[in-house]
Amino acid sequence: SGLKIALASSSPMDLIEATIDALSLTGLFEAVLSAEHLRYGKPHPEVYINAADALGVKPQHCVAFEDSVNGLLAAKAAQMKGIAVPDAAFSQDPRWAIADCKLSSLHEVNPELLAQL
């Protein structure tokens, strides 16, 4: 697919690494970043800006997938496109309106969708 993939989370790095291992996702990401040691976590955009830098890509050319409103705010503040994938219990929150796209599942992601962004 030629896409560079980073993981940018507010969770502690130990938890991120344990989750990656538990889900057998090791090696999928070119960069894995945590906001745990940054001055501000999400909704501050720093962790997303750092992820774009780690990939060597301008934030404006990135797409962030988010399941939290604060994460989506961070992505938009970093000038990234934002795809919301909220938990069904929170999917009607009007704040998701800032997303470029809202999905009910990551299974809905396809090359055509990404090209439209």
Short mmCIF file of N, CA and C in Angstrom, two decimals:
data_model
loop_
_atom_site.label_atom_id
_atom_site.label_comp_id
_atom_site.label_asym_id
_atom_site.label_seq_id
_atom_site.Cartn_x
_atom_site.Cartn_y
_atom_site.Cartn_z
N SER A 1 0.82 -1.21 0.00
CA SER A 1 0.00 0.00 0.00
C SER A 1 0.86 1.26 0.00
N GLY A 2 2.11 1.16 0.44
CA GLY A 2 3.00 2.31 0.42
C GLY A 2 2.73 3.34 1.50
N LEU A 3 1.84 3.04 2.43
CA LEU A 3 1.53 3.99 3.49
C LEU A 3 2.49 3.80 4.66
N LYS A 4 2.92 4.93 5.22
CA LYS A 4 3.72 4.90 6.44
C LYS A 4 2.73 4.96 7.60
N ILE A 5 2.97 4.11 8.61
CA ILE A 5 2.03 4.04 9.73
C ILE A 5 2.76 4.27 11.04
N ALA A 6 2.22 5.20 11.83
CA ALA A 6 2.73 5.46 13.18
C ALA A 6 1.59 5.29 14.16
N LEU A 7 1.94 5.01 15.39
CA LEU A 7 0.97 4.97 16.46
C LEU A 7 1.32 6.10 17.42
N ALA A 8 0.38 7.00 17.67
CA ALA A 8 0.59 8.14 18.57
C ALA A 8 -0.49 8.09 19.64
N SER A 9 -0.08 7.86 20.87
CA SER A 9 -1.04 7.65 21.95
C SER A 9 -0.70 8.48 23.17
N SER A 10 -1.71 8.76 23.97
CA SER A 10 -1.49 9.41 25.26
C SER A 10 -1.19 8.38 26.34
N SER A 11 -1.38 7.12 26.04
CA SER A 11 -1.13 6.05 27.01
C SER A 11 0.36 5.92 27.30
N PRO A 12 0.70 5.38 28.47
CA PRO A 12 2.12 5.14 28.79
C PRO A 12 2.73 4.13 27.81
N MET A 13 4.00 4.29 27.51
CA MET A 13 4.68 3.43 26.54
C MET A 13 4.61 1.96 26.94
N ASP A 14 4.71 1.66 28.23
CA ASP A 14 4.62 0.26 28.67
C ASP A 14 3.29 -0.36 28.25
N LEU A 15 2.20 0.37 28.40
CA LEU A 15 0.88 -0.12 28.01
C LEU A 15 0.78 -0.26 26.49
N ILE A 16 1.31 0.72 25.77
CA ILE A 16 1.30 0.66 24.30
C ILE A 16 2.03 -0.59 23.82
N GLU A 17 3.24 -0.81 24.35
CA GLU A 17 4.03 -1.96 23.92
C GLU A 17 3.36 -3.27 24.28
N ALA A 18 2.76 -3.35 25.47
CA ALA A 18 2.07 -4.57 25.89
C ALA A 18 0.88 -4.86 24.98
N THR A 19 0.17 -3.81 24.59
CA THR A 19 -0.99 -3.97 23.70
C THR A 19 -0.55 -4.41 22.31
N ILE A 20 0.50 -3.80 21.80
CA ILE A 20 1.03 -4.19 20.49
C ILE A 20 1.43 -5.67 20.51
N ASP A 21 2.11 -6.09 21.58
CA ASP A 21 2.51 -7.49 21.69
C ASP A 21 1.30 -8.41 21.80
N ALA A 22 0.33 -8.04 22.65
CA ALA A 22 -0.85 -8.89 22.88
C ALA A 22 -1.67 -9.06 21.61
N LEU A 23 -1.69 -8.04 20.77
CA LEU A 23 -2.47 -8.10 19.53
C LEU A 23 -1.65 -8.54 18.32
N SER A 24 -0.41 -8.95 18.57
CA SER A 24 0.49 -9.41 17.51
C SER A 24 0.66 -8.37 16.41
N LEU A 25 0.86 -7.12 16.82
CA LEU A 25 1.04 -6.02 15.87
C LEU A 25 2.49 -5.56 15.77
N THR A 26 3.40 -6.30 16.38
CA THR A 26 4.81 -5.94 16.36
C THR A 26 5.30 -5.85 14.91
N GLY A 27 5.99 -4.76 14.60
CA GLY A 27 6.54 -4.57 13.27
C GLY A 27 5.61 -3.86 12.30
N LEU A 28 4.37 -3.62 12.71
CA LEU A 28 3.41 -2.96 11.83
C LEU A 28 3.68 -1.45 11.71
N PHE A 29 4.16 -0.85 12.79
CA PHE A 29 4.32 0.60 12.84
C PHE A 29 5.77 1.01 12.61
N GLU A 30 5.96 2.05 11.81
CA GLU A 30 7.30 2.58 11.59
C GLU A 30 7.74 3.44 12.77
N ALA A 31 6.77 3.94 13.53
CA ALA A 31 7.07 4.75 14.71
C ALA A 31 5.96 4.52 15.73
N VAL A 32 6.34 4.43 16.99
CA VAL A 32 5.39 4.30 18.09
C VAL A 32 5.74 5.38 19.10
N LEU A 33 4.79 6.27 19.36
CA LEU A 33 5.05 7.41 20.24
C LEU A 33 4.01 7.49 21.35
N SER A 34 4.47 7.92 22.51
CA SER A 34 3.60 8.15 23.65
C SER A 34 3.73 9.60 24.08
N ALA A 35 2.64 10.15 24.55
CA ALA A 35 2.66 11.52 25.07
C ALA A 35 2.97 11.55 26.56
N GLU A 36 3.27 10.39 27.15
CA GLU A 36 3.42 10.33 28.60
C GLU A 36 4.51 11.24 29.15
N HIS A 37 5.57 11.50 28.38
CA HIS A 37 6.65 12.37 28.87
C HIS A 37 6.63 13.76 28.23
N LEU A 38 5.60 14.03 27.47
CA LEU A 38 5.45 15.37 26.90
C LEU A 38 4.81 16.28 27.93
N ARG A 39 5.00 17.56 27.76
CA ARG A 39 4.43 18.50 28.71
C ARG A 39 2.91 18.44 28.69
N TYR A 40 2.33 18.25 27.51
CA TYR A 40 0.88 18.18 27.37
C TYR A 40 0.50 16.94 26.58
N GLY A 41 -0.56 16.29 27.01
CA GLY A 41 -1.13 15.18 26.24
C GLY A 41 -2.22 15.70 25.32
N LYS A 42 -2.89 14.78 24.68
CA LYS A 42 -4.02 15.16 23.83
C LYS A 42 -5.06 15.86 24.71
N PRO A 43 -5.69 16.92 24.27
CA PRO A 43 -5.87 17.37 22.91
C PRO A 43 -4.75 18.25 22.34
N HIS A 44 -3.65 18.41 23.06
CA HIS A 44 -2.51 19.13 22.49
C HIS A 44 -1.97 18.31 21.31
N PRO A 45 -1.57 18.94 20.22
CA PRO A 45 -1.17 18.20 19.02
C PRO A 45 0.26 17.65 19.00
N GLU A 46 1.04 17.89 20.04
CA GLU A 46 2.47 17.56 19.98
C GLU A 46 2.76 16.10 19.64
N VAL A 47 2.04 15.16 20.22
CA VAL A 47 2.33 13.75 19.94
C VAL A 47 2.07 13.43 18.47
N TYR A 48 1.06 14.06 17.87
CA TYR A 48 0.79 13.84 16.45
C TYR A 48 1.85 14.52 15.57
N ILE A 49 2.27 15.70 15.94
CA ILE A 49 3.32 16.38 15.19
C ILE A 49 4.61 15.57 15.25
N ASN A 50 4.91 15.03 16.43
CA ASN A 50 6.10 14.19 16.58
C ASN A 50 5.99 12.92 15.73
N ALA A 51 4.80 12.36 15.62
CA ALA A 51 4.60 11.16 14.80
C ALA A 51 4.86 11.47 13.33
N ALA A 52 4.34 12.59 12.86
CA ALA A 52 4.57 12.99 11.47
C ALA A 52 6.07 13.19 11.23
N ASP A 53 6.74 13.86 12.17
CA ASP A 53 8.19 14.07 12.05
C ASP A 53 8.93 12.73 11.99
N ALA A 54 8.52 11.78 12.82
CA ALA A 54 9.17 10.47 12.85
C ALA A 54 9.01 9.73 11.53
N LEU A 55 7.92 10.00 10.83
CA LEU A 55 7.68 9.37 9.53
C LEU A 55 8.29 10.17 8.38
N GLY A 56 8.74 11.39 8.67
CA GLY A 56 9.27 12.25 7.62
C GLY A 56 8.19 12.78 6.70
N VAL A 57 7.02 13.01 7.26
CA VAL A 57 5.86 13.46 6.49
C VAL A 57 5.29 14.72 7.14
N LYS A 58 4.83 15.66 6.34
CA LYS A 58 4.18 16.85 6.89
C LYS A 58 2.84 16.43 7.49
N PRO A 59 2.47 17.01 8.64
CA PRO A 59 1.19 16.67 9.25
C PRO A 59 0.00 16.82 8.30
N GLN A 60 0.07 17.80 7.41
CA GLN A 60 -1.02 18.04 6.47
C GLN A 60 -1.23 16.86 5.51
N HIS A 61 -0.24 15.98 5.42
CA HIS A 61 -0.34 14.81 4.54
C HIS A 61 -0.64 13.53 5.33
N CYS A 62 -1.07 13.70 6.58
CA CYS A 62 -1.34 12.55 7.45
C CYS A 62 -2.84 12.41 7.71
N VAL A 63 -3.22 11.19 8.00
CA VAL A 63 -4.59 10.87 8.41
C VAL A 63 -4.51 10.21 9.78
N ALA A 64 -5.27 10.73 10.72
CA ALA A 64 -5.31 10.16 12.07
C ALA A 64 -6.64 9.43 12.26
N PHE A 65 -6.56 8.25 12.84
CA PHE A 65 -7.75 7.49 13.21
C PHE A 65 -7.92 7.65 14.71
N GLU A 66 -9.09 8.10 15.14
CA GLU A 66 -9.29 8.40 16.55
C GLU A 66 -10.59 7.82 17.08
N ASP A 67 -10.51 7.35 18.33
CA ASP A 67 -11.71 6.88 19.01
C ASP A 67 -12.09 7.79 20.17
N SER A 68 -11.36 8.90 20.32
CA SER A 68 -11.69 9.86 21.38
C SER A 68 -11.79 11.27 20.80
N VAL A 69 -12.65 12.06 21.40
CA VAL A 69 -12.81 13.44 20.95
C VAL A 69 -11.52 14.22 21.19
N ASN A 70 -10.88 14.02 22.34
CA ASN A 70 -9.62 14.72 22.61
C ASN A 70 -8.56 14.35 21.59
N GLY A 71 -8.51 13.10 21.19
CA GLY A 71 -7.56 12.68 20.16
C GLY A 71 -7.86 13.32 18.82
N LEU A 72 -9.14 13.40 18.49
CA LEU A 72 -9.54 14.04 17.23
C LEU A 72 -9.19 15.52 17.25
N LEU A 73 -9.41 16.17 18.39
CA LEU A 73 -9.02 17.59 18.53
C LEU A 73 -7.51 17.75 18.33
N ALA A 74 -6.73 16.82 18.87
CA ALA A 74 -5.27 16.88 18.72
C ALA A 74 -4.88 16.72 17.26
N ALA A 75 -5.49 15.77 16.58
CA ALA A 75 -5.17 15.55 15.16
C ALA A 75 -5.52 16.77 14.32
N LYS A 76 -6.68 17.34 14.55
CA LYS A 76 -7.09 18.51 13.79
C LYS A 76 -6.19 19.71 14.11
N ALA A 77 -5.78 19.85 15.38
CA ALA A 77 -4.87 20.93 15.76
C ALA A 77 -3.50 20.76 15.10
N ALA A 78 -3.13 19.51 14.81
CA ALA A 78 -1.87 19.23 14.11
C ALA A 78 -2.02 19.41 12.60
N GLN A 79 -3.21 19.79 12.16
CA GLN A 79 -3.54 20.01 10.74
C GLN A 79 -3.59 18.71 9.95
N MET A 80 -3.94 17.62 10.63
CA MET A 80 -4.11 16.33 9.97
C MET A 80 -5.58 16.13 9.61
N LYS A 81 -5.82 15.24 8.67
CA LYS A 81 -7.17 14.77 8.43
C LYS A 81 -7.52 13.85 9.59
N GLY A 82 -8.77 13.86 10.00
CA GLY A 82 -9.17 13.03 11.14
C GLY A 82 -10.34 12.13 10.81
N ILE A 83 -10.14 10.84 11.01
CA ILE A 83 -11.22 9.87 10.86
C ILE A 83 -11.62 9.41 12.25
N ALA A 84 -12.87 9.65 12.59
CA ALA A 84 -13.39 9.25 13.89
C ALA A 84 -13.94 7.83 13.79
N VAL A 85 -13.57 7.02 14.78
CA VAL A 85 -14.11 5.66 14.89
C VAL A 85 -14.54 5.49 16.35
N PRO A 86 -15.64 6.17 16.72
CA PRO A 86 -16.05 6.18 18.12
C PRO A 86 -16.70 4.88 18.56
N ASP A 87 -16.61 4.63 19.85
CA ASP A 87 -17.36 3.54 20.45
C ASP A 87 -18.84 3.82 20.21
N ALA A 88 -19.61 2.79 19.95
CA ALA A 88 -21.03 2.97 19.63
C ALA A 88 -21.78 3.74 20.71
N ALA A 89 -21.37 3.58 21.95
CA ALA A 89 -22.05 4.27 23.06
C ALA A 89 -21.89 5.78 22.98
N PHE A 90 -20.86 6.25 22.28
CA PHE A 90 -20.58 7.68 22.20
C PHE A 90 -20.69 8.22 20.77
N SER A 91 -21.18 7.43 19.86
CA SER A 91 -21.16 7.81 18.45
C SER A 91 -22.06 8.99 18.10
N GLN A 92 -23.02 9.31 18.94
CA GLN A 92 -23.92 10.42 18.64
C GLN A 92 -23.45 11.76 19.22
N ASP A 93 -22.29 11.77 19.85
CA ASP A 93 -21.74 13.01 20.41
C ASP A 93 -21.56 14.01 19.27
N PRO A 94 -22.14 15.21 19.38
CA PRO A 94 -22.04 16.18 18.29
C PRO A 94 -20.62 16.67 18.01
N ARG A 95 -19.71 16.46 18.94
CA ARG A 95 -18.33 16.92 18.73
C ARG A 95 -17.62 16.13 17.63
N TRP A 96 -18.14 14.96 17.24
CA TRP A 96 -17.53 14.20 16.15
C TRP A 96 -17.66 14.93 14.82
N ALA A 97 -18.47 15.99 14.79
CA ALA A 97 -18.69 16.74 13.55
C ALA A 97 -17.39 17.34 12.99
N ILE A 98 -16.38 17.52 13.83
CA ILE A 98 -15.12 18.08 13.33
C ILE A 98 -14.30 17.06 12.54
N ALA A 99 -14.71 15.80 12.58
CA ALA A 99 -13.99 14.76 11.83
C ALA A 99 -14.20 14.94 10.34
N ASP A 100 -13.21 14.57 9.57
CA ASP A 100 -13.35 14.58 8.11
C ASP A 100 -14.24 13.43 7.67
N CYS A 101 -14.33 12.42 8.52
CA CYS A 101 -15.12 11.23 8.21
C CYS A 101 -15.39 10.52 9.54
N LYS A 102 -16.56 9.92 9.68
CA LYS A 102 -16.88 9.14 10.88
C LYS A 102 -17.29 7.74 10.44
N LEU A 103 -16.64 6.74 11.02
CA LEU A 103 -16.90 5.35 10.68
C LEU A 103 -17.39 4.60 11.92
N SER A 104 -18.07 3.51 11.70
CA SER A 104 -18.48 2.68 12.83
C SER A 104 -17.46 1.57 13.10
N SER A 105 -16.54 1.35 12.16
CA SER A 105 -15.53 0.30 12.32
C SER A 105 -14.34 0.58 11.40
N LEU A 106 -13.17 0.15 11.82
CA LEU A 106 -11.99 0.27 10.96
C LEU A 106 -12.10 -0.61 9.72
N HIS A 107 -13.00 -1.58 9.75
CA HIS A 107 -13.22 -2.43 8.57
C HIS A 107 -13.77 -1.63 7.39
N GLU A 108 -14.27 -0.44 7.65
CA GLU A 108 -14.82 0.42 6.59
C GLU A 108 -13.74 1.18 5.84
N VAL A 109 -12.51 1.16 6.34
CA VAL A 109 -11.42 1.89 5.69
C VAL A 109 -11.02 1.17 4.41
N ASN A 110 -10.86 1.95 3.34
CA ASN A 110 -10.42 1.39 2.07
C ASN A 110 -9.64 2.46 1.31
N PRO A 111 -8.91 2.07 0.28
CA PRO A 111 -8.11 3.05 -0.47
C PRO A 111 -8.92 4.20 -1.04
N GLU A 112 -10.13 3.93 -1.48
CA GLU A 112 -10.98 4.99 -2.05
C GLU A 112 -11.32 6.04 -1.00
N LEU A 113 -11.63 5.59 0.21
CA LEU A 113 -11.94 6.52 1.30
C LEU A 113 -10.74 7.41 1.58
N LEU A 114 -9.57 6.82 1.69
CA LEU A 114 -8.37 7.60 1.98
C LEU A 114 -8.06 8.57 0.85
N ALA A 115 -8.29 8.17 -0.38
CA ALA A 115 -8.03 9.05 -1.52
C ALA A 115 -8.95 10.26 -1.53
N GLN A 116 -10.15 10.12 -0.98
CA GLN A 116 -11.11 11.22 -0.94
C GLN A 116 -10.72 12.29 0.07
N LEU A 117 -9.88 11.93 1.02
CA LEU A 117 -9.47 12.89 2.03
C LEU A 117 -8.43 13.81 1.44
#
